[in-house]
Short mmCIF file of C-alpha atoms in Angstrom, two decimals:
data_model
loop_
_atom_site.label_atom_id
_atom_site.label_comp_id
_atom_site.label_asym_id
_atom_site.label_seq_id
_atom_site.Cartn_x
_atom_site.Cartn_y
_atom_site.Cartn_z
CA UNK A 1 -77.72 -58.88 -45.39
CA UNK A 2 -75.26 -59.81 -48.58
CA UNK A 3 -77.01 -63.09 -48.58
CA UNK A 4 -80.62 -61.19 -49.33
CA UNK A 5 -78.93 -58.91 -51.75
CA UNK A 6 -76.83 -61.53 -54.06
CA UNK A 7 -80.80 -63.33 -54.24
CA UNK A 8 -82.21 -60.27 -56.42
CA UNK A 9 -80.72 -59.56 -59.56
CA UNK A 10 -82.67 -57.00 -61.53
CA UNK A 11 -80.45 -57.11 -64.62
CA UNK A 12 -77.91 -59.77 -66.24
CA UNK A 13 -75.03 -58.58 -68.76
CA UNK A 14 -72.28 -60.69 -70.07
CA UNK A 15 -69.84 -57.63 -69.79
CA UNK A 16 -69.94 -55.12 -67.65
CA UNK A 17 -67.36 -51.68 -68.15
CA UNK A 18 -67.31 -49.77 -64.61
CA UNK A 19 -66.08 -46.51 -66.73
CA UNK A 20 -65.99 -45.14 -69.85
CA UNK A 21 -63.06 -43.40 -70.52
CA UNK A 22 -60.14 -44.49 -73.21
CA UNK A 23 -59.50 -47.93 -71.35
CA UNK A 24 -63.03 -48.86 -70.50
CA UNK A 25 -64.83 -47.87 -74.32
CA UNK A 26 -61.99 -49.92 -76.00
CA UNK A 27 -62.92 -52.88 -73.70
CA UNK A 28 -66.97 -52.10 -74.41
CA UNK A 29 -66.04 -51.91 -78.21
CA UNK A 30 -63.99 -55.34 -78.08
CA UNK A 31 -66.64 -57.29 -76.15
CA UNK A 32 -69.49 -55.90 -78.16
CA UNK A 33 -67.36 -56.68 -81.22
CA UNK A 34 -67.25 -60.10 -79.87
CA UNK A 35 -70.86 -60.91 -79.63
CA UNK A 36 -71.14 -59.89 -75.96
CA UNK A 37 -74.32 -58.14 -74.51
CA UNK A 38 -72.26 -55.34 -72.62
CA UNK A 39 -73.09 -53.04 -70.17
CA UNK A 40 -71.38 -49.61 -69.10
CA UNK A 41 -71.52 -47.92 -65.92
CA UNK A 42 -70.40 -44.36 -65.80
CA UNK A 43 -71.42 -41.84 -63.39
CA UNK A 44 -70.06 -38.87 -65.24
CA UNK A 45 -69.20 -36.71 -66.56
CA UNK A 46 -69.14 -38.75 -69.90
CA UNK A 47 -66.09 -38.36 -71.89
CA UNK A 48 -62.90 -39.82 -69.53
CA UNK A 49 -60.04 -38.89 -67.94
CA UNK A 50 -57.83 -38.09 -71.60
CA UNK A 51 -60.34 -36.26 -73.01
CA UNK A 52 -61.85 -33.90 -69.94
CA UNK A 53 -58.97 -33.40 -68.20
CA UNK A 54 -55.64 -34.90 -69.37
CA UNK A 55 -54.15 -35.29 -72.84
CA UNK A 56 -56.61 -33.13 -75.23
CA UNK A 57 -57.50 -30.17 -72.66
CA UNK A 58 -53.47 -29.60 -71.71
CA UNK A 59 -52.36 -30.36 -75.60
CA UNK A 60 -54.52 -27.72 -76.56
CA UNK A 61 -53.41 -24.80 -73.77
CA UNK A 62 -49.88 -26.19 -74.48
CA UNK A 63 -49.87 -25.27 -78.40
CA UNK A 64 -51.01 -21.53 -77.20
CA UNK A 65 -47.79 -21.44 -75.26
CA UNK A 66 -45.92 -22.91 -77.84
CA UNK A 67 -47.01 -20.20 -80.25
CA UNK A 68 -46.54 -17.35 -77.94
CA UNK A 69 -42.73 -18.23 -77.20
CA UNK A 70 -41.99 -18.12 -80.97
CA UNK A 71 -43.31 -14.71 -81.19
CA UNK A 72 -41.63 -13.69 -78.38
CA UNK A 73 -38.33 -14.72 -80.58
CA UNK A 74 -39.26 -12.89 -83.73
CA UNK A 75 -35.79 -10.68 -83.71
CA UNK A 76 -33.84 -13.91 -83.28
CA UNK A 77 -34.98 -15.21 -86.66
CA UNK A 78 -35.04 -11.77 -88.49
CA UNK A 79 -38.54 -10.34 -88.05
CA UNK A 80 -39.94 -7.05 -86.53
CA UNK A 81 -40.53 -7.85 -82.84
CA UNK A 82 -43.95 -8.90 -81.45
CA UNK A 83 -45.34 -8.02 -78.16
CA UNK A 84 -46.86 -11.30 -77.40
CA UNK A 85 -49.66 -10.96 -74.59
CA UNK A 86 -51.59 -13.72 -73.31
CA UNK A 87 -55.45 -13.52 -72.91
CA UNK A 88 -55.53 -16.71 -70.79
CA UNK A 89 -59.54 -16.94 -70.42
CA UNK A 90 -59.09 -17.02 -74.19
CA UNK A 91 -57.36 -19.80 -74.40
CA UNK A 92 -59.38 -21.88 -71.73
CA UNK A 93 -62.46 -21.11 -74.34
CA UNK A 94 -60.77 -22.60 -76.74
CA UNK A 95 -59.51 -25.54 -74.92
CA UNK A 96 -63.20 -26.03 -73.63
CA UNK A 97 -64.72 -25.72 -76.86
CA UNK A 98 -62.02 -28.50 -78.74
CA UNK A 99 -62.88 -30.66 -75.77
CA UNK A 100 -66.76 -30.68 -75.74
CA UNK A 101 -66.30 -31.89 -79.61
CA UNK A 102 -64.27 -34.48 -78.27
CA UNK A 103 -66.04 -35.35 -75.55
CA UNK A 104 -69.78 -35.19 -78.10
CA UNK A 105 -67.79 -37.73 -79.97
CA UNK A 106 -67.22 -39.85 -77.26
CA UNK A 107 -70.81 -39.72 -75.40
CA UNK A 108 -72.56 -40.40 -79.23
CA UNK A 109 -70.24 -43.80 -79.02
CA UNK A 110 -70.92 -44.77 -75.49
CA UNK A 111 -75.15 -44.25 -76.06
CA UNK A 112 -74.28 -46.37 -79.38
CA UNK A 113 -77.39 -48.72 -78.93
CA UNK A 114 -75.14 -51.36 -79.50
CA UNK A 115 -74.10 -51.20 -75.37
CA UNK A 116 -76.53 -50.48 -72.19
CA UNK A 117 -75.22 -47.69 -70.64
CA UNK A 118 -75.93 -46.89 -67.19
CA UNK A 119 -75.15 -43.25 -65.74
CA UNK A 120 -74.91 -43.39 -62.35
CA UNK A 121 -72.40 -44.91 -59.99
CA UNK A 122 -71.13 -48.69 -58.94
CA UNK A 123 -70.84 -50.18 -56.43
CA UNK A 124 -69.75 -53.97 -55.81
CA UNK A 125 -71.74 -55.89 -53.82
CA UNK A 126 -70.43 -59.02 -54.39
CA UNK A 127 -67.81 -60.59 -56.75
CA UNK A 128 -70.42 -61.22 -59.32
CA UNK A 129 -72.84 -58.38 -58.41
CA UNK A 130 -73.26 -54.51 -58.43
CA UNK A 131 -75.44 -51.93 -57.47
CA UNK A 132 -76.41 -49.29 -60.01
CA UNK A 133 -78.37 -47.01 -58.39
CA UNK A 134 -81.50 -49.08 -57.50
CA UNK A 135 -80.83 -51.54 -59.46
CA UNK A 136 -78.67 -54.68 -59.29
CA UNK A 137 -76.54 -55.85 -62.18
CA UNK A 138 -74.92 -59.16 -62.03
CA UNK A 139 -72.21 -60.15 -64.93
CA UNK A 140 -70.34 -62.80 -65.97
CA UNK A 141 -67.44 -60.38 -66.50
CA UNK A 142 -66.29 -57.28 -64.90
CA UNK A 143 -63.71 -54.82 -66.45
CA UNK A 144 -62.81 -52.12 -64.01
CA UNK A 145 -61.64 -48.79 -65.74
CA UNK A 146 -62.47 -46.13 -63.27
CA UNK A 147 -59.10 -44.10 -63.92
CA UNK A 148 -57.50 -42.01 -61.68
CA UNK A 149 -57.60 -38.67 -59.29
CA UNK A 150 -54.92 -36.07 -57.79
CA UNK A 151 -53.21 -37.95 -55.34
CA UNK A 152 -53.48 -36.18 -51.74
CA UNK A 153 -49.83 -35.34 -50.26
CA UNK A 154 -49.49 -35.01 -46.49
CA UNK A 155 -47.39 -31.97 -46.28
CA UNK A 156 -48.03 -30.21 -43.31
CA UNK A 157 -50.34 -26.55 -43.50
CA UNK A 158 -50.65 -27.47 -47.25
CA UNK A 159 -54.80 -28.13 -47.00
CA UNK A 160 -55.00 -24.78 -44.66
CA UNK A 161 -52.72 -22.83 -47.04
CA UNK A 162 -54.55 -24.01 -50.28
CA UNK A 163 -53.50 -25.33 -53.61
CA UNK A 164 -54.64 -26.64 -56.77
CA UNK A 165 -54.69 -29.88 -58.94
CA UNK A 166 -54.17 -30.45 -62.48
CA UNK A 167 -57.76 -30.81 -62.53
CA UNK A 168 -58.56 -27.15 -61.28
CA UNK A 169 -55.37 -25.68 -63.46
CA UNK A 170 -57.12 -26.32 -66.33
CA UNK A 171 -59.77 -23.71 -65.55
CA UNK A 172 -57.62 -21.09 -64.24
CA UNK A 173 -59.10 -17.89 -66.01
CA UNK A 174 -56.27 -15.36 -64.83
CA UNK A 175 -52.30 -15.77 -65.22
CA UNK A 176 -51.21 -15.72 -61.66
CA UNK A 177 -47.92 -13.43 -60.85
CA UNK A 178 -46.16 -16.62 -59.03
CA UNK A 179 -46.35 -20.14 -59.03
CA UNK A 180 -44.79 -22.88 -57.35
CA UNK A 181 -45.00 -26.36 -58.50
CA UNK A 182 -44.61 -29.31 -56.27
CA UNK A 183 -43.14 -32.24 -57.99
CA UNK A 184 -41.09 -32.49 -61.57
CA UNK A 185 -43.53 -35.64 -63.52
CA UNK A 186 -45.17 -35.26 -66.80
CA UNK A 187 -47.91 -33.02 -65.13
CA UNK A 188 -45.81 -31.07 -63.56
CA UNK A 189 -43.33 -30.22 -66.39
CA UNK A 190 -46.34 -29.22 -68.87
CA UNK A 191 -48.12 -26.83 -66.56
CA UNK A 192 -45.31 -24.99 -65.03
CA UNK A 193 -44.09 -24.37 -68.75
CA UNK A 194 -47.22 -23.12 -69.93
CA UNK A 195 -47.63 -20.99 -67.29
CA UNK A 196 -43.88 -19.66 -67.52
CA UNK A 197 -44.53 -18.82 -71.48
CA UNK A 198 -47.63 -16.49 -70.51
CA UNK A 199 -46.16 -14.41 -68.04
CA UNK A 200 -46.24 -16.20 -64.62
CA UNK A 201 -42.65 -16.91 -62.50
CA UNK A 202 -42.63 -20.44 -62.33
CA UNK A 203 -40.36 -22.07 -59.70
CA UNK A 204 -40.45 -25.93 -59.37
CA UNK A 205 -39.67 -28.12 -56.26
CA UNK A 206 -38.87 -32.06 -57.12
CA UNK A 207 -37.99 -34.53 -54.56
CA UNK A 208 -36.21 -36.55 -56.92
CA UNK A 209 -32.41 -35.64 -58.13
CA UNK A 210 -34.18 -34.60 -62.04
CA UNK A 211 -36.99 -33.37 -63.19
CA UNK A 212 -38.81 -36.68 -65.03
CA UNK A 213 -36.65 -38.66 -62.30
CA UNK A 214 -38.36 -42.17 -63.48
CA UNK A 215 -36.03 -41.80 -66.98
CA UNK A 216 -32.52 -41.81 -67.19
CA UNK A 217 -30.94 -39.08 -65.39
CA UNK A 218 -29.62 -37.39 -69.02
CA UNK A 219 -33.19 -36.74 -69.79
CA UNK A 220 -34.44 -34.57 -66.83
CA UNK A 221 -31.14 -32.93 -66.74
CA UNK A 222 -31.75 -31.78 -70.27
CA UNK A 223 -34.83 -30.66 -70.16
CA UNK A 224 -33.94 -28.84 -66.44
CA UNK A 225 -31.17 -27.05 -68.79
CA UNK A 226 -34.08 -25.70 -71.02
CA UNK A 227 -36.60 -24.59 -68.29
CA UNK A 228 -33.57 -22.56 -66.88
CA UNK A 229 -32.70 -20.85 -69.95
CA UNK A 230 -36.29 -19.54 -70.14
CA UNK A 231 -36.41 -18.45 -66.43
CA UNK A 232 -38.01 -21.08 -64.86
CA UNK A 233 -36.48 -21.96 -61.40
CA UNK A 234 -35.97 -25.66 -60.80
CA UNK A 235 -34.83 -27.11 -57.45
CA UNK A 236 -34.42 -30.73 -57.29
CA UNK A 237 -33.80 -33.12 -54.12
CA UNK A 238 -36.11 -31.54 -51.82
CA UNK A 239 -37.59 -32.86 -48.92
CA UNK A 240 -40.94 -30.73 -47.97
CA UNK A 241 -40.93 -29.66 -44.49
CA UNK A 242 -44.31 -27.55 -44.37
CA UNK A 243 -46.39 -24.84 -45.86
CA UNK A 244 -47.49 -21.32 -44.48
CA UNK A 245 -49.58 -18.70 -46.21
CA UNK A 246 -50.53 -14.97 -46.10
CA UNK A 247 -53.34 -13.56 -47.20
CA UNK A 248 -51.36 -12.62 -50.45
CA UNK A 249 -49.02 -15.23 -50.45
CA UNK A 250 -48.03 -19.07 -49.84
CA UNK A 251 -44.48 -20.30 -48.75
CA UNK A 252 -43.27 -23.71 -49.12
CA UNK A 253 -40.15 -25.04 -46.49
CA UNK A 254 -38.42 -27.57 -47.81
CA UNK A 255 -34.90 -29.13 -47.17
CA UNK A 256 -32.10 -29.45 -49.57
CA UNK A 257 -29.06 -31.25 -48.51
CA UNK A 258 -28.50 -29.92 -44.71
CA UNK A 259 -30.04 -26.84 -44.77
CA UNK A 260 -34.04 -25.66 -44.85
CA UNK A 261 -34.84 -23.06 -47.62
CA UNK A 262 -38.37 -21.68 -48.87
CA UNK A 263 -39.79 -19.81 -51.50
CA UNK A 264 -43.39 -17.91 -52.05
CA UNK A 265 -46.07 -17.31 -54.57
CA UNK A 266 -49.44 -16.53 -55.32
CA UNK A 267 -50.71 -20.18 -55.98
CA UNK A 268 -49.41 -23.85 -55.18
CA UNK A 269 -49.68 -26.86 -58.11
CA UNK A 270 -49.86 -29.62 -56.08
CA UNK A 271 -48.75 -32.06 -58.98
CA UNK A 272 -47.19 -34.84 -56.91
CA UNK A 273 -48.99 -37.52 -58.49
CA UNK A 274 -52.19 -39.15 -59.53
CA UNK A 275 -53.59 -42.28 -57.52
CA UNK A 276 -56.26 -45.16 -58.87
CA UNK A 277 -59.61 -44.03 -58.58
CA UNK A 278 -61.14 -46.76 -56.49
CA UNK A 279 -63.59 -44.07 -54.20
CA UNK A 280 -66.86 -45.68 -53.53
CA UNK A 281 -66.31 -48.82 -55.71
CA UNK A 282 -66.39 -51.15 -52.66
CA UNK A 283 -64.03 -53.44 -54.13
CA UNK A 284 -63.44 -55.43 -50.99
CA UNK A 285 -67.12 -56.74 -51.36
CA UNK A 286 -65.46 -58.05 -55.09
CA UNK A 287 -62.75 -59.77 -53.23
CA UNK A 288 -60.13 -58.63 -55.23
CA UNK A 289 -56.15 -57.86 -54.09
CA UNK A 290 -55.16 -54.45 -53.61
CA UNK A 291 -51.85 -53.15 -52.89
CA UNK A 292 -50.65 -49.67 -51.75
CA UNK A 293 -54.08 -48.40 -53.50
CA UNK A 294 -54.09 -50.34 -57.38
CA UNK A 295 -55.74 -53.41 -58.14
CA UNK A 296 -53.33 -55.86 -58.81
CA UNK A 297 -53.10 -57.01 -62.45
CA UNK A 298 -51.69 -60.09 -64.43
CA UNK A 299 -50.03 -59.86 -67.87
CA UNK A 300 -53.76 -60.86 -69.06
CA UNK A 301 -55.62 -58.04 -67.19
CA UNK A 302 -57.01 -60.05 -64.65
CA UNK A 303 -57.19 -59.66 -61.14
CA UNK A 304 -57.03 -62.12 -58.39
CA UNK A 305 -60.83 -63.10 -59.38
CA UNK A 306 -60.41 -64.66 -63.07
CA UNK A 307 -63.86 -62.64 -64.17
CA UNK A 308 -62.89 -59.49 -63.02
CA UNK A 309 -60.37 -57.25 -64.90
CA UNK A 310 -58.82 -53.93 -64.12
CA UNK A 311 -57.33 -51.48 -67.35
CA UNK A 312 -55.79 -47.98 -67.48
CA UNK A 313 -54.99 -45.54 -64.51
CA UNK A 314 -56.60 -47.61 -61.69
CA UNK A 315 -54.06 -50.78 -61.96
CA UNK A 316 -51.72 -48.06 -62.57
CA UNK A 317 -49.25 -49.94 -64.42
CA UNK A 318 -48.31 -47.63 -66.81
CA UNK A 319 -50.78 -44.70 -67.07
CA UNK A 320 -50.66 -43.85 -70.92
CA UNK A 321 -53.58 -43.81 -73.40
CA UNK A 322 -52.69 -45.75 -75.76
CA UNK A 323 -51.42 -48.59 -73.46
CA UNK A 324 -54.47 -48.31 -71.61
CA UNK A 325 -56.77 -48.77 -74.92
CA UNK A 326 -54.63 -51.60 -75.23
CA UNK A 327 -55.34 -53.08 -72.00
CA UNK A 328 -58.64 -52.94 -72.45
CA UNK A 329 -58.76 -54.98 -75.65
CA UNK A 330 -56.82 -57.32 -73.64
CA UNK A 331 -59.13 -57.48 -70.94
CA UNK A 332 -62.24 -57.63 -73.05
CA UNK A 333 -60.51 -60.60 -75.46
CA UNK A 334 -59.93 -62.22 -72.47
CA UNK A 335 -63.49 -62.07 -70.95
CA UNK A 336 -65.36 -63.05 -74.12
CA UNK A 337 -62.67 -66.06 -74.71
CA UNK A 338 -62.31 -68.87 -72.59
CA UNK A 339 -61.56 -71.15 -74.79
CA UNK A 340 -57.84 -70.76 -76.19
CA UNK A 341 -54.67 -69.42 -74.81
CA UNK A 342 -55.17 -65.20 -73.28
CA UNK A 343 -53.97 -62.80 -74.81
CA UNK A 344 -51.59 -60.61 -72.59
CA UNK A 345 -49.71 -57.14 -72.84
CA UNK A 346 -46.04 -57.13 -74.49
CA UNK A 347 -44.36 -54.17 -72.91
CA UNK A 348 -41.76 -54.19 -75.05
CA UNK A 349 -42.43 -50.96 -77.15
CA UNK A 350 -43.86 -49.49 -74.25
CA UNK A 351 -43.34 -45.68 -74.89
CA UNK A 352 -43.96 -42.37 -73.18
CA UNK A 353 -43.82 -38.63 -74.06
CA UNK A 354 -43.83 -35.21 -72.53
CA UNK A 355 -45.18 -32.32 -74.49
CA UNK A 356 -42.61 -29.82 -72.93
CA UNK A 357 -40.48 -27.54 -75.28
CA UNK A 358 -38.23 -29.62 -75.81
CA UNK A 359 -40.12 -32.77 -76.33
CA UNK A 360 -39.38 -35.96 -74.31
CA UNK A 361 -39.79 -39.13 -75.85
CA UNK A 362 -38.86 -42.32 -74.54
CA UNK A 363 -39.50 -45.89 -75.92
CA UNK A 364 -38.33 -49.43 -75.01
CA UNK A 365 -35.77 -49.92 -72.73
CA UNK A 366 -33.74 -47.33 -70.24
CA UNK A 367 -30.42 -47.47 -69.57
CA UNK A 368 -31.82 -47.56 -65.64
CA UNK A 369 -33.96 -50.88 -66.44
CA UNK A 370 -31.26 -52.54 -68.52
CA UNK A 371 -28.73 -51.96 -65.52
CA UNK A 372 -31.47 -53.50 -63.06
CA UNK A 373 -32.08 -56.44 -65.17
CA UNK A 374 -28.67 -57.34 -66.21
CA UNK A 375 -29.16 -56.82 -69.65
CA UNK A 376 -25.99 -55.93 -71.76
CA UNK A 377 -26.14 -52.61 -73.74
CA UNK A 378 -24.21 -50.12 -75.73
CA UNK A 379 -25.65 -46.46 -75.90
CA UNK A 380 -24.50 -43.77 -77.99
CA UNK A 381 -26.05 -40.26 -78.04
CA UNK A 382 -26.03 -36.83 -80.62
CA UNK A 383 -26.91 -33.69 -79.49
CA UNK A 384 -29.31 -31.62 -81.46
CA UNK A 385 -27.20 -28.52 -81.05
CA UNK A 386 -25.10 -30.30 -83.83
CA UNK A 387 -27.67 -31.04 -86.03
CA UNK A 388 -28.33 -29.26 -89.26
CA UNK A 389 -31.55 -28.68 -89.24
CA UNK A 390 -32.38 -27.98 -85.43
CA UNK A 391 -29.99 -25.28 -85.76
CA UNK A 392 -32.18 -23.79 -88.27
CA UNK A 393 -35.04 -24.50 -86.73
CA UNK A 394 -33.45 -22.57 -83.29
CA UNK A 395 -34.35 -25.20 -81.53
CA UNK A 396 -30.71 -26.46 -80.47
CA UNK A 397 -31.71 -28.32 -76.75
CA UNK A 398 -31.63 -32.05 -76.49
CA UNK A 399 -30.68 -35.01 -77.75
CA UNK A 400 -30.96 -38.51 -79.04
CA UNK A 401 -29.82 -41.70 -77.53
CA UNK A 402 -30.02 -45.16 -78.99
CA UNK A 403 -29.83 -48.30 -76.57
CA UNK A 404 -28.49 -51.90 -78.53
CA UNK A 405 -27.83 -55.18 -78.09
CA UNK A 406 -23.79 -55.18 -77.96
CA UNK A 407 -23.86 -58.66 -80.28
CA UNK A 408 -26.56 -57.87 -83.00
CA UNK A 409 -27.08 -54.43 -82.61
CA UNK A 410 -30.84 -54.90 -81.70
CA UNK A 411 -32.69 -51.81 -80.98
CA UNK A 412 -33.51 -52.30 -77.13
CA UNK A 413 -34.86 -48.65 -76.61
CA UNK A 414 -34.43 -44.81 -77.24
CA UNK A 415 -34.93 -41.69 -75.90
CA UNK A 416 -35.01 -38.33 -77.58
CA UNK A 417 -35.28 -34.93 -76.17
CA UNK A 418 -35.64 -32.25 -78.65
CA UNK A 419 -37.81 -30.86 -81.62
CA UNK A 420 -40.52 -33.10 -82.48
CA UNK A 421 -38.97 -35.74 -80.48
CA UNK A 422 -42.82 -37.16 -80.00
CA UNK A 423 -43.17 -37.65 -83.75
CA UNK A 424 -39.31 -38.82 -84.53
CA UNK A 425 -39.80 -41.72 -82.03
CA UNK A 426 -42.13 -43.41 -84.27
CA UNK A 427 -39.78 -44.18 -86.51
CA UNK A 428 -37.42 -45.84 -83.73
CA UNK A 429 -40.86 -47.68 -82.61
CA UNK A 430 -41.12 -49.28 -86.08
CA UNK A 431 -37.59 -50.36 -86.04
CA UNK A 432 -37.90 -51.82 -83.01
CA UNK A 433 -41.39 -53.44 -83.74
CA UNK A 434 -39.60 -55.62 -86.45
CA UNK A 435 -36.59 -56.00 -83.90
CA UNK A 436 -34.30 -53.84 -86.35
CA UNK A 437 -30.96 -53.02 -85.43
CA UNK A 438 -28.65 -50.04 -85.88
CA UNK A 439 -27.33 -51.16 -89.42
CA UNK A 440 -31.11 -51.27 -90.31
CA UNK A 441 -31.22 -47.73 -89.56
CA UNK A 442 -28.51 -46.47 -91.45
CA UNK A 443 -30.13 -48.71 -94.34
CA UNK A 444 -33.43 -46.76 -94.36
CA UNK A 445 -32.34 -43.76 -96.51
CA UNK A 446 -33.39 -40.20 -94.47
CA UNK A 447 -33.99 -37.20 -96.33
CA UNK A 448 -31.48 -33.95 -95.98
CA UNK A 449 -32.10 -31.78 -94.03
CA UNK A 450 -34.71 -33.33 -91.83
CA UNK A 451 -35.08 -33.93 -88.22
CA UNK A 452 -35.30 -37.51 -88.14
CA UNK A 453 -31.57 -37.89 -90.17
CA UNK A 454 -30.43 -37.15 -86.48
CA UNK A 455 -30.77 -41.08 -86.04
CA UNK A 456 -28.10 -42.08 -88.19
CA UNK A 457 -25.62 -40.20 -85.96
CA UNK A 458 -25.75 -42.33 -82.79
CA UNK A 459 -26.55 -45.59 -84.83
CA UNK A 460 -23.07 -44.74 -86.65
CA UNK A 461 -21.79 -44.94 -83.29
CA UNK A 462 -23.11 -47.77 -82.05
CA UNK A 463 -21.66 -49.80 -85.37
CA UNK A 464 -18.33 -48.49 -84.39
CA UNK A 465 -18.34 -49.64 -80.66
CA UNK A 466 -19.08 -52.99 -82.25
CA UNK A 467 -16.32 -53.11 -84.71
CA UNK A 468 -18.70 -52.99 -87.66
CA UNK A 469 -17.85 -49.42 -88.68
#
């Protein structure tokens, strides 16, 4: 059967991109600009995860909760108290309007006549051919950019009790009275704080030792302290046992240490991660290596088949949008430039942001990574609670931490938990881009009073440790 299928080809393209999200569109655009005949295959809805279910909708609703939280603090700033009430349906409507604007722009780009767009599902029938609807399409190169989907976690009774994923939570139009959040990663913490701020009683159950357990421990601990100050219950180090339910509530039973506990709520938000979306793609026919459900790629974004690339969430390397775009551009360049050295991804400046309050931003190496790789480092931190501009803003949670080489003071990494952390980290990324040092941070003028000048204090401490103060 497969030999018969391979003899039939209805269409041919130089590069076939499967998936039209951020990574896929970046690959398609780069390949087109290199002069390739490019096809995009996307079964829809068009727009991609970031626009439809990720970055843009979540940041939109978080802004509403941020404003509401400030309104509730009016008396603290010498203002008359405000009786702030959230209208979740109106928040969702605003989110939908903005998402549609973003999606319309992306859809127009995908339908540009410079591409051939197939709005259908793709299925590999050989390493060089896919089935798209009733068509068989052959490509000189393929870029798989099919994104991710919520992970399915086996907890006894969870399916029967019912739960919502991050995809579902964006469309909830009535705030539940109480919410159990399973997980403590980026998605879990953003949604947890949003619902807590609009009036839901939130309990977080995290398997790791801290929130954001992939980061350094002090980062998660600082965020946990801020959450608890807002009334969010955070329970870490749990092992899920089972879920039971009644018509009015759902109960999660879990072990913490040697004891078994339980918490109940109206709804359960299952935020225990996402998985590469390979459903229906038939990657077995493509002959690419798959490990633990993800497509294995090298630094040039090639899979085990040199003409097939995998970018974005589907390779599960760094599920961050700007890095997915970089991967897409790298894959397309390599797919269209057979001559010369391949382009590869440099992860030295990798960063991640979490848009809670306080925000979390990390860049470069963490202490955990330095220890694992036996990289020597010096570190110093400084709290926002002792920083003038932060005190004026009433934003006292968190800190700035720098990691530097002991011999030169070159900045290896940075972590910020605090106000506008996602903006502030970019100064440190810029310094790292030029292989700058703690001394450079002190030489760069910083206006007073600003949040940005806080980075000079740990830089001073680093130089003291180096004997250069």
